[in-house]
XYZ file of C-alpha atoms in Angstrom:
656
model
C -0.007 0.036 0.026
C 1.513 3.393 -1.009
C 1.968 5.963 1.907
C -0.784 8.460 2.454
C -0.264 12.077 1.277
C 0.483 13.441 4.798
C 3.362 10.884 5.334
C 4.667 11.558 1.762
C 4.802 15.254 2.686
C 6.772 14.473 5.865
C 9.209 12.335 3.885
C 9.680 15.092 1.289
C 10.503 17.680 4.083
C 12.996 15.312 5.587
C 14.504 14.773 2.039
C 14.791 18.474 1.424
C 16.681 19.119 4.759
C 16.160 22.926 4.706
C 19.574 24.569 5.070
C 20.667 26.775 7.914
C 19.852 30.378 6.891
C 23.487 31.619 7.222
C 26.173 30.102 9.510
C 27.865 32.977 11.371
C 30.964 33.104 13.417
C 30.590 33.275 17.203
C 31.598 36.877 17.233
C 29.204 37.997 14.462
C 26.336 36.061 16.030
C 26.977 37.663 19.421
C 27.165 41.113 17.854
C 23.972 40.760 16.038
C 22.108 39.379 19.096
C 23.407 42.198 21.290
C 22.413 44.855 18.747
C 18.828 43.504 18.656
C 18.275 42.601 22.262
C 19.012 45.042 25.066
C 21.607 43.778 27.579
C 20.584 46.183 30.372
C 19.297 45.691 33.865
C 15.667 45.394 34.522
C 13.703 47.875 36.753
C 13.853 47.836 40.500
C 11.686 45.944 42.931
C 11.525 46.044 46.784
C 12.214 42.826 48.497
C 12.466 41.803 52.221
C 15.972 41.831 53.683
C 15.703 38.078 54.088
C 15.340 37.654 50.384
C 18.044 40.103 49.168
C 20.935 37.687 49.367
C 22.468 37.183 45.880
C 20.582 40.181 44.503
C 21.850 43.326 42.891
C 21.234 46.780 44.468
C 19.125 48.976 42.314
C 19.916 52.214 44.130
C 22.611 53.705 46.398
C 21.795 53.012 50.104
C 22.207 55.897 52.571
C 22.183 55.086 56.271
C 18.968 56.474 57.861
C 20.718 56.506 61.279
C 24.108 56.749 62.936
C 25.644 53.429 63.472
C 26.289 53.072 66.386
C 23.451 55.428 67.340
C 25.346 56.527 70.485
C 28.705 56.617 72.033
C 29.528 53.176 73.325
C 32.226 51.314 75.320
C 34.641 49.158 73.381
C 35.620 47.048 76.464
C 34.318 45.725 79.711
C 35.364 48.261 82.324
C 34.607 51.643 83.954
C 33.264 54.870 82.382
C 35.314 57.696 83.794
C 36.404 61.311 83.320
C 39.956 61.227 81.875
C 40.911 64.289 83.852
C 40.397 62.423 87.134
C 43.168 59.962 86.278
C 45.768 62.649 85.522
C 49.015 61.886 87.400
C 48.036 58.319 88.288
C 50.993 55.900 88.766
C 52.318 53.158 91.026
C 53.406 55.732 93.648
C 50.323 57.811 93.257
C 47.232 55.739 92.512
C 43.810 57.409 91.837
C 40.765 56.236 93.628
C 37.268 56.587 92.143
C 33.867 55.851 93.774
C 31.553 53.602 91.844
C 28.019 54.966 90.873
C 25.036 52.850 91.841
C 24.188 51.467 88.425
C 25.723 48.953 85.979
C 25.543 49.843 82.311
C 24.856 46.476 80.447
C 24.174 46.361 76.659
C 20.696 47.886 76.039
C 20.599 49.682 79.303
C 20.289 53.547 79.082
C 22.308 55.481 81.700
C 20.485 57.241 84.580
C 23.342 58.647 86.499
C 25.978 61.143 85.329
C 29.687 60.519 85.955
C 30.822 63.307 88.180
C 34.292 64.213 89.492
C 35.858 61.350 91.351
C 33.339 58.830 90.203
C 33.072 55.919 87.755
C 30.189 53.621 86.390
C 30.656 49.943 85.604
C 30.024 49.398 81.879
C 29.946 46.414 79.521
C 31.360 46.221 76.041
C 28.726 48.008 73.874
C 27.187 49.861 76.691
C 26.048 53.500 76.366
C 28.647 56.063 77.533
C 26.961 58.028 80.390
C 26.854 61.751 80.615
C 30.049 63.338 82.083
C 32.245 60.382 81.003
C 34.768 60.663 78.208
C 36.928 57.515 78.503
C 36.708 53.932 79.653
C 39.333 51.916 81.613
C 39.576 48.214 81.264
C 38.562 46.256 84.273
C 41.861 44.441 84.153
C 43.581 47.823 84.851
C 41.799 48.492 88.128
C 41.539 47.046 91.561
C 38.627 47.069 94.014
C 40.065 48.616 97.161
C 36.808 49.156 99.187
C 33.377 47.804 99.213
C 31.739 50.459 101.305
C 31.487 52.648 99.447
C 32.654 50.645 96.364
C 35.939 52.188 95.281
C 38.417 51.251 92.508
C 42.024 52.243 92.316
C 43.954 53.093 89.120
C 47.712 53.264 88.672
C 47.558 54.375 85.039
C 46.008 57.452 83.425
C 43.534 57.454 80.624
C 43.329 59.667 77.637
C 40.043 61.223 76.444
C 38.253 59.012 74.044
C 40.081 55.891 75.280
C 37.939 52.710 74.385
C 35.056 54.949 73.404
C 33.308 54.310 70.016
C 31.555 57.443 68.837
C 28.083 57.655 67.356
C 28.191 57.239 63.648
C 31.783 55.985 63.648
C 30.673 52.915 61.573
C 28.022 54.592 59.494
C 26.872 58.155 59.801
C 23.337 59.437 59.181
C 23.025 60.162 55.492
C 26.248 58.476 54.526
C 26.130 56.358 51.346
C 27.114 52.964 52.652
C 26.313 50.741 49.531
C 26.383 51.645 45.796
C 24.029 50.840 43.186
C 24.994 47.684 41.221
C 26.549 46.048 44.319
C 26.026 42.300 44.812
C 24.176 41.556 48.059
C 26.283 39.034 49.963
C 26.232 38.241 53.736
C 28.379 41.218 54.436
C 25.943 43.557 52.708
C 23.058 41.958 54.555
C 24.839 42.762 57.906
C 25.288 46.525 56.864
C 21.574 46.743 55.766
C 20.420 45.188 58.985
C 22.593 47.484 61.042
C 20.930 50.390 59.284
C 17.560 49.088 60.299
C 16.351 48.417 56.725
C 13.702 45.730 56.487
C 13.255 46.070 52.709
C 15.885 46.610 49.908
C 15.632 47.955 46.406
C 17.044 45.389 44.052
C 17.127 44.818 40.320
C 14.272 42.492 39.393
C 15.344 39.030 38.482
C 14.679 38.167 34.806
C 11.903 35.632 34.483
C 13.156 33.043 31.998
C 10.609 30.675 30.434
C 12.217 27.231 30.099
C 10.598 24.867 27.480
C 11.749 21.517 26.043
C 10.547 20.462 22.638
C 10.241 17.063 21.110
C 7.929 14.002 20.861
C 10.764 11.894 22.081
C 11.010 13.533 25.606
C 9.542 12.180 28.829
C 9.571 14.145 32.191
C 11.754 12.553 34.826
C 9.669 10.261 37.112
C 7.431 9.162 34.288
C 7.822 5.634 32.715
C 10.174 5.584 29.762
C 8.456 4.520 26.596
C 10.275 2.899 23.653
C 12.443 5.277 21.572
C 12.017 8.027 24.263
C 14.534 9.792 26.528
C 14.202 11.731 29.689
C 14.254 15.474 29.376
C 17.540 16.559 31.112
C 17.995 19.807 29.280
C 14.987 21.461 30.997
C 16.345 20.828 34.468
C 19.871 21.789 33.419
C 18.750 25.071 31.904
C 16.593 25.913 34.779
C 19.310 25.329 37.332
C 21.700 27.448 35.143
C 19.343 30.262 35.062
C 19.248 30.266 38.834
C 23.007 30.088 39.072
C 23.177 33.270 36.933
C 20.748 35.393 38.704
C 17.577 34.604 36.834
C 14.233 33.189 38.017
C 13.372 30.136 35.822
C 9.741 29.491 34.938
C 9.765 25.729 33.899
C 6.973 25.090 31.322
C 7.723 21.482 30.733
C 7.745 19.566 27.512
C 6.000 20.715 24.338
C 5.459 18.111 21.647
C 6.515 18.678 17.994
C 3.149 20.169 17.186
C 3.413 23.555 15.548
C 0.256 25.039 17.017
C 0.967 23.881 20.571
C 4.592 25.179 20.476
C 3.600 28.516 18.921
C 0.908 28.952 21.684
C 3.431 28.091 24.358
C 5.972 30.603 22.971
C 3.488 33.392 22.699
C 2.231 32.793 26.209
C 5.905 32.867 27.398
C 6.589 36.095 25.663
C 3.699 37.758 27.491
C 4.725 36.436 30.966
C 8.501 36.318 30.899
C 11.572 38.474 30.012
C 13.390 35.785 27.987
C 12.257 32.398 26.458
C 14.719 29.589 26.206
C 13.758 26.395 24.306
C 15.927 23.315 23.744
C 15.391 21.215 20.664
C 13.951 22.102 17.330
C 16.945 23.851 15.952
C 18.228 21.302 13.367
C 16.338 20.322 10.204
C 14.662 17.118 11.212
C 11.126 16.228 10.397
C 9.837 17.384 13.746
C 11.706 20.642 13.974
C 9.267 23.482 13.677
C 10.711 26.148 15.935
C 12.366 28.264 13.139
C 9.032 28.393 11.279
C 7.180 29.793 14.353
C 10.014 32.288 15.171
C 9.852 33.740 11.745
C 6.152 34.913 12.279
C 6.263 36.113 15.854
C 7.169 39.725 14.830
C 10.118 41.930 14.150
C 13.030 41.390 13.973
C 12.417 37.672 14.136
C 15.155 35.312 13.504
C 18.582 36.909 14.104
C 20.822 33.962 13.828
C 20.294 30.374 12.671
C 23.611 28.500 12.680
C 26.818 29.451 14.408
C 30.237 28.217 13.415
C 30.658 26.309 16.764
C 31.291 22.668 17.617
C 29.267 21.626 19.468
C 26.356 24.109 18.985
C 25.959 24.727 15.241
C 22.188 24.594 15.098
C 21.715 27.460 17.653
C 18.833 29.757 16.756
C 18.682 33.383 18.167
C 15.401 35.469 17.666
C 13.710 38.531 19.131
C 10.092 39.660 19.227
C 8.208 42.127 21.335
C 11.551 43.489 22.623
C 12.430 40.129 24.145
C 14.922 37.364 23.280
C 13.938 33.942 22.113
C 16.774 31.340 22.199
C 16.375 27.842 20.685
C 19.198 25.667 22.038
C 20.290 22.428 20.233
C 18.759 19.340 21.663
C 21.903 17.491 22.663
C 22.860 18.332 26.283
C 26.507 19.328 25.711
C 25.628 21.520 22.654
C 22.765 23.106 24.593
C 25.026 23.964 27.611
C 27.893 25.401 25.566
C 25.554 27.627 23.616
C 23.782 28.665 26.746
C 27.022 29.549 28.350
C 28.164 31.698 25.365
C 24.946 33.415 24.450
C 22.323 33.243 27.121
C 24.286 33.565 30.329
C 25.586 37.033 29.428
C 22.102 38.282 28.636
C 20.548 36.842 31.949
C 23.355 38.391 34.034
C 22.970 41.805 32.324
C 19.158 41.730 32.900
C 19.795 40.840 36.541
C 22.298 43.648 36.916
C 25.154 41.192 37.510
C 28.628 41.672 35.987
C 29.926 39.109 33.472
C 31.169 35.822 34.847
C 34.677 35.608 36.011
C 36.117 32.639 34.148
C 38.983 30.958 35.980
C 41.587 29.545 33.601
C 44.564 27.316 33.800
C 47.264 26.405 31.256
C 47.601 22.789 30.259
C 49.162 20.638 27.488
C 47.228 18.487 25.019
C 48.845 14.973 25.282
C 47.947 13.706 21.770
C 47.148 15.132 18.486
C 43.532 16.329 18.345
C 41.695 16.586 15.048
C 39.107 19.373 14.570
C 36.789 20.565 11.858
C 38.239 23.487 9.930
C 35.946 26.564 9.974
C 34.220 25.841 13.307
C 35.360 26.990 16.687
C 35.369 23.709 18.635
C 35.064 23.519 22.346
C 36.621 20.424 23.869
C 35.559 19.095 27.296
C 38.710 17.970 29.241
C 39.902 16.630 32.534
C 43.078 17.852 34.164
C 45.712 15.324 35.252
C 49.426 15.809 36.291
C 51.882 15.215 33.502
C 55.691 14.961 33.307
C 55.851 18.721 32.530
C 52.828 20.152 34.358
C 49.084 19.716 33.827
C 47.661 17.856 30.901
C 44.196 18.365 29.490
C 42.670 14.940 28.728
C 39.814 15.365 26.181
C 36.676 13.439 27.307
C 35.573 10.855 24.776
C 31.977 12.002 24.756
C 29.993 13.817 22.071
C 27.366 16.574 22.125
C 24.765 14.037 23.286
C 26.471 13.488 26.664
C 24.676 14.543 29.835
C 27.712 13.578 32.049
C 30.445 15.567 30.204
C 29.913 18.810 32.153
C 29.943 16.970 35.487
C 32.948 14.931 34.712
C 35.099 17.684 33.181
C 37.291 20.114 34.921
C 36.817 22.558 32.091
C 37.110 23.009 28.354
C 39.398 24.546 25.920
C 38.885 26.012 22.413
C 40.332 24.862 19.020
C 40.295 28.028 16.700
C 38.139 27.804 13.622
C 41.182 28.378 11.429
C 42.922 25.238 12.780
C 42.280 21.614 11.654
C 43.471 20.347 15.051
C 46.035 20.695 17.741
C 49.403 18.908 17.753
C 50.559 16.780 20.681
C 52.261 18.913 23.297
C 50.535 22.122 22.322
C 49.522 24.531 25.168
C 45.916 25.352 25.612
C 44.048 27.579 28.108
C 41.458 25.532 29.834
C 38.476 27.444 31.287
C 37.418 25.932 34.542
C 33.840 24.757 35.059
C 32.146 25.849 38.304
C 33.459 27.324 41.519
C 35.588 25.297 43.841
C 36.500 22.634 41.139
C 39.692 21.045 42.224
C 41.841 18.474 40.478
C 41.179 14.935 41.592
C 43.359 13.072 44.036
C 43.474 10.039 41.663
C 43.039 9.783 37.885
C 41.920 6.425 36.508
C 41.821 6.020 32.691
C 40.807 2.782 30.878
C 37.907 0.356 30.730
C 34.765 0.839 32.739
C 33.567 -1.687 35.300
C 30.860 -1.356 38.014
C 33.328 -2.854 40.372
C 35.600 0.106 39.967
C 32.702 2.445 40.438
C 32.155 0.875 43.817
C 35.828 1.304 44.845
C 35.767 4.982 43.709
C 32.718 5.506 45.971
C 34.524 3.897 48.910
C 37.398 6.236 48.315
C 35.109 9.172 48.295
C 33.819 8.130 51.691
C 37.484 8.563 52.928
C 37.807 11.980 51.508
C 39.671 11.140 48.363
C 38.363 12.278 45.000
C 38.996 10.067 41.978
C 38.463 11.076 38.281
C 37.531 8.221 35.854
C 37.808 8.548 32.084
C 36.659 5.591 29.993
C 38.696 5.266 26.806
C 39.209 1.519 26.686
C 41.889 -0.724 27.986
C 44.507 0.238 25.287
C 43.757 4.039 25.789
C 44.204 3.762 29.465
C 47.555 1.979 29.102
C 48.758 4.569 26.626
C 47.835 7.376 28.998
C 49.602 5.695 31.901
C 52.752 5.323 29.852
C 52.685 8.977 28.982
C 52.379 9.745 32.820
C 48.809 11.221 32.369
C 47.016 9.154 34.988
C 47.681 7.224 38.229
C 45.908 3.984 37.196
C 45.047 2.258 33.954
C 42.005 -0.072 34.172
C 42.549 -2.890 31.668
C 41.572 -6.352 30.536
C 43.758 -7.024 27.505
C 44.292 -10.567 26.379
C 47.571 -11.581 24.708
C 46.635 -14.157 22.102
C 50.182 -15.559 21.926
C 50.457 -16.370 25.630
C 46.813 -16.511 26.659
C 47.649 -14.184 29.485
C 45.803 -11.038 30.473
C 47.434 -7.501 30.936
C 50.881 -8.449 32.124
C 52.457 -8.841 28.672
C 51.426 -5.334 27.705
C 53.315 -3.596 30.619
C 56.501 -1.646 29.869
C 59.364 -1.187 32.252
C 58.373 1.013 35.212
C 54.839 -0.256 35.215
C 53.315 -2.593 37.695
C 50.030 -4.577 37.844
C 47.720 -4.508 40.849
C 45.558 -7.709 40.486
C 41.931 -6.724 40.349
C 39.093 -9.169 39.851
C 37.642 -11.687 37.417
C 34.708 -11.127 35.265
C 32.828 -13.493 33.064
C 32.607 -12.445 29.512
C 30.182 -14.135 27.081
C 27.624 -13.890 24.292
C 24.512 -11.797 25.156
C 21.320 -12.505 23.350
C 17.596 -12.015 23.811
C 15.940 -14.664 25.806
C 13.962 -17.200 23.686
C 16.073 -16.794 20.560
C 16.367 -20.367 19.314
C 19.720 -19.588 17.540
C 21.357 -19.424 21.009
C 19.388 -22.074 22.951
C 21.322 -25.004 24.458
C 24.576 -24.429 22.678
C 28.054 -23.180 23.713
C 29.091 -19.666 22.949
C 31.478 -20.848 20.225
C 28.763 -22.850 18.453
C 26.408 -20.029 18.784
C 28.841 -17.643 17.006
C 29.454 -20.173 14.257
C 25.635 -20.482 13.742
C 25.262 -16.714 13.787
C 27.947 -16.288 11.238
C 26.295 -18.733 8.943
C 22.903 -16.959 9.301
C 22.625 -14.032 6.734
C 19.809 -12.508 8.880
C 21.875 -12.463 12.018
C 23.216 -8.958 13.085
C 25.951 -8.535 15.705
C 27.158 -5.516 17.691
C 30.971 -5.114 18.153
C 33.072 -3.198 20.525
C 35.424 -0.276 19.963
C 38.993 -0.667 18.834
C 41.394 -0.742 21.773
C 39.012 -2.327 24.252
C 39.794 -5.621 25.845
C 36.563 -6.935 24.741
C 37.269 -6.209 21.137
C 40.311 -8.510 21.209
C 37.983 -11.314 22.547
C 35.439 -10.716 19.801
C 38.086 -10.854 17.072
C 39.195 -14.090 18.332
C 35.594 -15.403 18.152
C 35.036 -14.073 14.676
C 38.350 -15.518 13.399
C 38.619 -12.869 10.594
C 34.848 -12.754 9.716
C 33.169 -9.419 9.155
C 29.397 -10.143 9.630
C 26.543 -7.672 9.550
C 26.894 -5.292 12.362
C 30.604 -5.667 12.586
C 31.178 -1.861 12.109
C 28.734 -0.918 14.875
C 31.319 -0.365 17.571
C 30.031 1.174 20.836
C 32.403 1.842 23.761
C 30.739 0.035 26.589
C 29.258 -3.242 27.781
C 25.941 -1.561 28.440
C 25.747 -0.151 24.859
C 26.161 -3.629 23.501
C 23.471 -4.918 25.857
C 21.230 -2.153 24.964
C 21.483 -2.742 21.232
C 20.599 -6.461 21.763
C 17.734 -5.769 24.187
C 16.097 -3.244 21.740
C 16.440 -5.522 18.759
C 19.026 -3.477 16.796
C 21.350 -6.412 17.010
C 20.974 -10.091 17.758
C 24.227 -10.864 19.739
C 27.331 -9.271 21.103
C 29.932 -9.762 23.763
C 29.598 -8.378 27.275
C 30.051 -9.229 30.867
C 27.635 -11.322 32.753
C 26.499 -8.706 35.229
C 25.441 -6.317 32.406
C 23.468 -9.196 30.750
C 21.610 -9.759 33.967
C 20.818 -6.106 34.339
C 19.283 -6.042 30.765
C 17.411 -9.303 31.188
C 19.451 -10.999 28.368
C 20.565 -14.515 27.931
C 24.195 -15.285 28.395
C 26.625 -17.798 27.029
C 29.893 -17.709 28.972
C 33.160 -17.490 26.967
C 35.946 -16.713 29.353
C 36.665 -15.395 32.857
C 38.785 -12.349 32.095
C 41.136 -10.612 34.334
C 40.228 -6.912 35.046
C 43.354 -5.439 36.557
C 44.889 -2.091 37.349
C 48.291 -0.929 36.188
C 50.222 1.795 37.860
C 53.666 3.589 37.597
C 56.111 2.285 40.083
C 57.418 5.773 40.746
C 53.990 6.852 42.011
C 53.362 3.817 44.265
C 53.840 5.805 47.434
C 51.476 8.640 46.584
C 48.854 8.970 49.308
C 45.843 8.432 46.993
C 47.280 5.642 45.022
C 48.519 3.837 48.185
C 45.018 4.163 49.672
C 43.452 2.589 46.586
C 45.855 -0.292 46.431
C 45.253 -0.893 50.157
C 41.477 -0.798 49.541
C 41.829 -3.552 46.952
C 42.824 -5.962 49.623
C 40.154 -5.107 52.243
C 37.668 -7.877 52.983
C 34.819 -5.642 52.466
C 35.968 -4.946 48.814
C 35.857 -8.723 48.135
C 32.215 -8.774 49.483
C 31.261 -5.809 47.344
C 32.699 -7.448 44.149
C 31.088 -10.727 44.856
C 27.704 -9.076 45.256
C 28.250 -7.688 41.672
C 29.186 -11.219 40.296
C 32.886 -10.687 40.307
C 35.656 -12.481 42.151
C 39.089 -11.622 43.407
C 42.179 -13.383 42.092
C 42.255 -17.087 43.247
C 38.524 -17.084 44.426
C 35.993 -19.349 42.824
């Protein structure tokens, strides 16, 4: 049956793939955006003092009172007349009779200090009439109780230990300036002035929408071919971090009428509208068509020479900005950081973000796309000549890249890449980010995740970068990490890991993991046969599709041994993890692959064992005594570690 006309129209739109209007450089896109959208602070609003923290003052603040509002004592002691102590010394002490009152804080004086008298006073107490100095209680001695009399052997100068009214803040004095950020210090000053309400710049209200039929709200069941909406939460949190007030509006489907209604409603209620998704040219992307009819000036930028982030769309209508971020999380956050954060901070009256940077070296040649400014997420690690920036092997669809990276560096648009050893400037992500105590590079394992968690309980922070066994070993040889997690089988000797070590490297025995063929339960091609027989049958079946592993992984070596040179359907599908292999099989995109038994169980797959591989950790002998590495190696041998690994289906060396 031929497709209906509506479906044919959708196919035609997909085939046409409308092009980006004009791809601009980052600088030209920013200039066009700033020219069309005012980057100026919003009007003032009055908020309670308790709500002013983190806000920006909209006006100069003048003190409505003197602070302190009276002359006060700066010490515990006695309020006196300085003239009465003239000539006091060891041989000629001065005696003063105490008045019948004690001036505690908050107690107004009722008696004046006359000649030859003194009044006991606490720190912060009001200086009584007649007194012009205070002597510390430690400098006096009680010599009589009837009447109470003190003796001084040292004179006092006028004004000694007296804080004058208005010494801190004087009536009418400008104590805080417009555009000042209200921190705890400013809160204290405002409270000391008696101000219960504060004029601050209104926070920009930022509508946050996510678009796409594939999105599901966190907490809801995940239907087939759907993903959870992470961009909405990330964008809303980033708005708050930068002084805005997010207005989360949830998920809008790829329905043109519904999306247009949501955008128009947001324009009426908010100062800025941020969408994620709907910027590229897929069948469901309708945002650009809506923006073109919202009013002048409409679409300002659709396509920026950034990687990631090319599909960014910037528009304006009704004097407000509308930003459509790319759908992939890393692309969305880079473009948000570059284009939206400056606008939010300007509207909130905040200064531009202060970016902390650090110099580092790129350890290996890094290819890049000529003509696009590329941002590369990286982790910092100690190298032989200072810090090295280890690029994270995750693309624009990664949600975890920002949380796992120490920062990012840029590859200029006029470069096709960077050479090994080149210096880069890495922009740090977030405040208080510190380099890890331990850097582990190599092959991922849930058992290693468990050990890293136990290290964290002891105050040691480990950074893990999953690049496969061979990549981890190469990084260790270059001195870029503390541990390489590996499970490499040497076909010649049948030995794991040890044959691959170079001089100066040592192996810490880890644990054993069962590798095998994963398949969907009930598939008769894999029922009741050995793994080797199942592979032979799959290779003989033209309808069978495998899923491979990435080059450099330990599992890939095992797969190649099973295939014995064959290149069946699915061979070039080479994901980087056991989980990705299991997901491909569970979802029916492949019929079989090789993964560890614990992952097969987690995905509800059938499992045919092949071999119990050795998952070990290599380290540099010259770093053996480093505190974090020593703690990790000791942790490996703790009984609790063995129990944790057993619960995951793994076993230590020599255990059954």
